[in-house]
XYZ file of C-alpha atoms in Angstrom:
298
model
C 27.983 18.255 9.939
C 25.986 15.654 12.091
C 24.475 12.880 10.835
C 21.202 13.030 9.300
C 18.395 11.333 11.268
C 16.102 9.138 9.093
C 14.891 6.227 11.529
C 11.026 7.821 11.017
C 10.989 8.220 7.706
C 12.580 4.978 6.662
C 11.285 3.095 9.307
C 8.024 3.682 10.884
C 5.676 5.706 8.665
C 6.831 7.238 5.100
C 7.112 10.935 4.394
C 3.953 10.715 2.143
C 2.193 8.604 4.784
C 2.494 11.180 7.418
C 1.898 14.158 5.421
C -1.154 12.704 3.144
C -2.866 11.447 6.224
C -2.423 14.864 8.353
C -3.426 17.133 5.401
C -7.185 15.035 5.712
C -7.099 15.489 9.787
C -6.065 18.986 9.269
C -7.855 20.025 6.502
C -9.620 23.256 6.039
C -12.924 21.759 6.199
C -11.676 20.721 10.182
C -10.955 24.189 11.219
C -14.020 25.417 12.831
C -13.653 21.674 14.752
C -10.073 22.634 16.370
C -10.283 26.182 16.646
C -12.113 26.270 19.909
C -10.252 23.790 21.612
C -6.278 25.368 20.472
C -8.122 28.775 21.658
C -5.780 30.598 20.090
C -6.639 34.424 19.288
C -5.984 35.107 15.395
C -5.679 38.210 15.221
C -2.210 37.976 17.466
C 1.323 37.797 16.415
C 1.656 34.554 17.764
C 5.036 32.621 17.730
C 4.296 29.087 18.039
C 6.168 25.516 17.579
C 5.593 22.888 16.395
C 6.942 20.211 18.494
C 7.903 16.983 16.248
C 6.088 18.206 12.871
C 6.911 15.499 10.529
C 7.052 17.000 7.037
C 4.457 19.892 7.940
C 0.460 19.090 7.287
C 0.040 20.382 10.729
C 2.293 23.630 10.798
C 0.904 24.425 6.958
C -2.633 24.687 8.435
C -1.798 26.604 11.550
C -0.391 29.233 8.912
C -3.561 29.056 7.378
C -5.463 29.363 10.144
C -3.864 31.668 12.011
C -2.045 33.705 9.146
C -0.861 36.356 11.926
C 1.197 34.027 13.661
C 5.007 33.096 12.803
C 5.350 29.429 12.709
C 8.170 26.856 13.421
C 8.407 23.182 13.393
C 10.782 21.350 14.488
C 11.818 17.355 13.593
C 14.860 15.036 14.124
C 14.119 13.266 11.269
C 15.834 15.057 8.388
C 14.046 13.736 5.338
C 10.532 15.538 7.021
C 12.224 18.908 7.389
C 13.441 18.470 3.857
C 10.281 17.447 2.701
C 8.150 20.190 4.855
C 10.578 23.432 3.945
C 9.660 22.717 0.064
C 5.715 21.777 0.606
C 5.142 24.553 3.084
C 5.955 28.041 2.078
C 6.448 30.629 4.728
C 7.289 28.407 7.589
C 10.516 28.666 9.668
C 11.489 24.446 9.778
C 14.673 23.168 12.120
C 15.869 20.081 12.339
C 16.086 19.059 16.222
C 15.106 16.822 19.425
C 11.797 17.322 20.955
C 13.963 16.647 24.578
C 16.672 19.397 23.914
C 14.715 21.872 22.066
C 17.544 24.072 20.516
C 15.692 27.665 21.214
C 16.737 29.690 24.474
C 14.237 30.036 27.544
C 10.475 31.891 26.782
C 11.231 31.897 22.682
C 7.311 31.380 21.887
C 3.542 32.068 23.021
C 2.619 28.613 22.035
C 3.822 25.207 21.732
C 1.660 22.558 19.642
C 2.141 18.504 19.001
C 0.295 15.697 17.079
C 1.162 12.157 18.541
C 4.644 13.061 19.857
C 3.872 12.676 23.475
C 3.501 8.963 23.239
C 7.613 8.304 22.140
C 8.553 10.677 24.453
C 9.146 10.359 28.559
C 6.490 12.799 30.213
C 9.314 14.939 32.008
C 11.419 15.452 29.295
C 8.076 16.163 27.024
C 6.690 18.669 29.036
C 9.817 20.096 30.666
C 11.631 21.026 27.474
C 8.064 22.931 26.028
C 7.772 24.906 29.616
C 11.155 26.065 29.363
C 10.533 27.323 25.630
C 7.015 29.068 26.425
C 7.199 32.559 27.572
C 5.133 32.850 31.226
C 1.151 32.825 30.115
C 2.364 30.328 26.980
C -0.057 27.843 25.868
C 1.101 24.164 25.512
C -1.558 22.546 22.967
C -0.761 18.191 22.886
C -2.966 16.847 20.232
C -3.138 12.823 20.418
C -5.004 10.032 18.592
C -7.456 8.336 20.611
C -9.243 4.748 19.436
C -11.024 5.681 16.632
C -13.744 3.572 14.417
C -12.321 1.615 10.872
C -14.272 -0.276 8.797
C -12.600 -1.332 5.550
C -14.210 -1.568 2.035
C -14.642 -5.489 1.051
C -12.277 -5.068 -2.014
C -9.678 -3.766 0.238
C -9.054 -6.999 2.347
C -5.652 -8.440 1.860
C -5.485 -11.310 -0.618
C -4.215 -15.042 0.968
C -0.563 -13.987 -0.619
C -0.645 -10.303 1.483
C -1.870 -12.234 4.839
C 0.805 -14.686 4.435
C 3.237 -11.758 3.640
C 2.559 -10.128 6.482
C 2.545 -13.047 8.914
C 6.025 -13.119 7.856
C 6.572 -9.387 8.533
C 5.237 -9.246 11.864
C 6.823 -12.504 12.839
C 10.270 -10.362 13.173
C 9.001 -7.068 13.291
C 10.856 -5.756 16.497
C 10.456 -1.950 15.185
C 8.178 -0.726 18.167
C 10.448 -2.139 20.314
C 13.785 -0.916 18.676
C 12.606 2.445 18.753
C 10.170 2.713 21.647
C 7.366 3.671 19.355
C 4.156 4.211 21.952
C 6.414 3.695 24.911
C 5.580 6.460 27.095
C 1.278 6.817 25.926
C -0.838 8.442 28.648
C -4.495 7.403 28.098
C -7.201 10.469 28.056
C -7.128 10.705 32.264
C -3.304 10.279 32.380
C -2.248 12.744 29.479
C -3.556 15.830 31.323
C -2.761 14.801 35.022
C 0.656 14.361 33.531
C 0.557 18.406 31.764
C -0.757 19.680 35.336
C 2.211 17.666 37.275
C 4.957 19.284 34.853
C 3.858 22.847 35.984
C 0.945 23.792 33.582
C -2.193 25.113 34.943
C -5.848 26.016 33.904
C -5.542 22.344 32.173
C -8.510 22.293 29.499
C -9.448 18.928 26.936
C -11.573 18.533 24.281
C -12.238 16.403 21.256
C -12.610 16.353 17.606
C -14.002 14.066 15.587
C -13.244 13.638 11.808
C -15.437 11.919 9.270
C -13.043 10.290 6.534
C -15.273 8.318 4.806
C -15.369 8.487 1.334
C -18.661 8.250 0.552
C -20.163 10.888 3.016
C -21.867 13.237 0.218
C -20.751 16.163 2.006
C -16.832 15.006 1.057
C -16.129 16.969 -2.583
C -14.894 14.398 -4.708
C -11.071 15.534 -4.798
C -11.152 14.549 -1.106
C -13.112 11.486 -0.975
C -10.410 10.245 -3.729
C -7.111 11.628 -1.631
C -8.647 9.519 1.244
C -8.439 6.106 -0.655
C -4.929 7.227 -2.349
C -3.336 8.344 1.432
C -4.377 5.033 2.505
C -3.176 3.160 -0.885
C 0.222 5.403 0.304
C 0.394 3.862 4.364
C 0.412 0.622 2.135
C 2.970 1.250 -0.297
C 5.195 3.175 2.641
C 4.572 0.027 4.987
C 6.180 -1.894 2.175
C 8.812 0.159 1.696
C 9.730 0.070 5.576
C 10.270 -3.700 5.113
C 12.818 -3.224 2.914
C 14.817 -1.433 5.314
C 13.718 -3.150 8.645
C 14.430 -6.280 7.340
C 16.464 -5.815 4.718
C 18.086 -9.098 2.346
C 14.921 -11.230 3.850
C 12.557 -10.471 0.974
C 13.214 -11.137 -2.879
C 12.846 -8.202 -4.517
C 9.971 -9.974 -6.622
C 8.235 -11.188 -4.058
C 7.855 -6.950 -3.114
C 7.206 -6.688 -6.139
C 4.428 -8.992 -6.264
C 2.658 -7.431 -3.105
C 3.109 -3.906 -3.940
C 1.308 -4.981 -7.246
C -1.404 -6.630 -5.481
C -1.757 -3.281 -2.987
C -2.325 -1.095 -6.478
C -5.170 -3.261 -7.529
C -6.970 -3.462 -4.297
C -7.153 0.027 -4.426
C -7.141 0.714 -8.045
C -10.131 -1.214 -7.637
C -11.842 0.997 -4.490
C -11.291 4.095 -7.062
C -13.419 2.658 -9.780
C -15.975 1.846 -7.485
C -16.081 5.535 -6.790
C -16.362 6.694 -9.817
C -19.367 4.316 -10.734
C -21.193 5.977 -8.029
C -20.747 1.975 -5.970
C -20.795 3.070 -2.478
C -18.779 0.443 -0.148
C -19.038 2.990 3.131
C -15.782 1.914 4.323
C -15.802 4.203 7.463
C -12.826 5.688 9.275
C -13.924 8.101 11.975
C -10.796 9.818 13.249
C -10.954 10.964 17.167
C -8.520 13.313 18.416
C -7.639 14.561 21.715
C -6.721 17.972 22.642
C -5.065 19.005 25.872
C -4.654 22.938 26.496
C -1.894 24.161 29.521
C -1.042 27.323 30.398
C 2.710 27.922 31.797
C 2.486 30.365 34.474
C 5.431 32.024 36.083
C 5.112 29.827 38.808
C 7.887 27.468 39.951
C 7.326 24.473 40.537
């Protein structure tokens, strides 16, 4: 049996991180805003794959969305597939590398990632998603572009979290252990890049998500799963610690600042619910690159 890959999940961003975040940019509400771009006929028996799917926000709503279609997504990291096989019903989930996708040659109609592309080289990226796609196969990249944050006064760190996390990022060498971001193509590069790995009819777009919790037209439920998914990148940030730099932190002191974390946002929920808008803003942008793999060598 081969070792279980959990550098992701233990590491970088938490299980709940990834999929509480994704299940806002993905959400139903969102589906008339991708739709267009993924151009992706419904009404088709579609295989697609999911190329790096974490624990499965993305591949649950392209079952949704496209209910016709047979779905699989693929991860290295074990605890995601795990995670995604119980949370999402219905959906075919394989644990596997992104560069050695283990599926023969034309296996699907459509291949689909969320912020993948930037960890991986651009050759092995595309190259391993052409092989997969059957000739006329659609690769869809989806990637986070710059975006706008503004965060609620009561959710500024306290002196004791900015001095905590001076200390973090003092010998926080995780983007460099694990070449997190390495290989990012900005909005020109990412689709010259799809075109010079043997895609054609190259098309990009771009959605825009409003994640604010105050916007009235957010139903309540939601506005309050936006302030708890980012209470969770917290907690999950805190947890990474533990592991990154494990022994260098008391477990008190942890203590102490995932304590201080719950208040801060303990506090941002009670505003809520006494109607005290703060209009922290988060404004999501994402990028969507469409490439068509023709029978075409190249």
């Amino acid at each position: 049996m081969q070792p279980e890959h959990l550098t992701w999940s233990t590491r970088v961003q938490g299980t709940q991180t990834l999929y509480r975040s994704r299940r806002l940019r993905f959400d139903d509400r969102f589906c008339g805003l991708y739709r267009p771009l993924l151009d992706l006929d419904p009404e088709r028996r579609l295989s697609i794959l999911e190329v790096g799917c974490g624990p499965g926000a993305l591949a649950g709503a392209l079952r949704r969305w496209y209910p016709m279609a047979a779905i699989t997504g693929l991860d290295r990291d074990s605890a995601f597939i795990r995670f995604a096989g119980a949370q999402e019903p219905g959906i075919t989930f394989v644990e596997g590398d992104a560069t050695a996708l283990p599926f023969p040659d034309a296996s699907f109609d459509v291949c689909i990632s969320y912020t993948v592309s930037e960890h991986i080289p651009a050759a092995d990226f595309f190259g391993e998603q052409r092989r997969v796609l059957a000739p006329g196969g659609v690769c869809l990249v989806l990637s986070a572009c710059k975006g706008i944050v503004h965060q609620a006064a009561c959710l500024r760190y306290t002196a004791a979290e900015e001095r905590f996390w001076e200390q973090v990022r003092q010998a926080d060498d995780t983007l460099d252990r694990y070449a997190i971001g390495k290989y990012r193509l900005n909005e020109q590069e990412l689709p010259l890049a799809m075109a010079q790995h043997g895609f054609e009819g190259i098309a990009t777009g771009f959605v825009a998500l409003d994640l604010t919790p105050d916007h009235p037209g957010h139903p309540p439920e939601m506005a309050l799963e936006m302030i708890n998914a980012a209470r969770q990148t917290e907690l999950d940030a805190l947890a990474a610690v533990v592991h990154s730099q494990e022994g260098r932190f008391a477990p008190e002191e942890l203590a102490e600042v995932a304590r201080l974390i719950n208040r801060r946002y303990d506090r941002r929920l009670a505003l809520y619910e006494q109607g005290e808008k703060q209009w922290d803003t988060t404004v999501a942008l994402v990028m969507v690159v469409r490439g068509v793999h023709t029978e075409l060598t190249h």
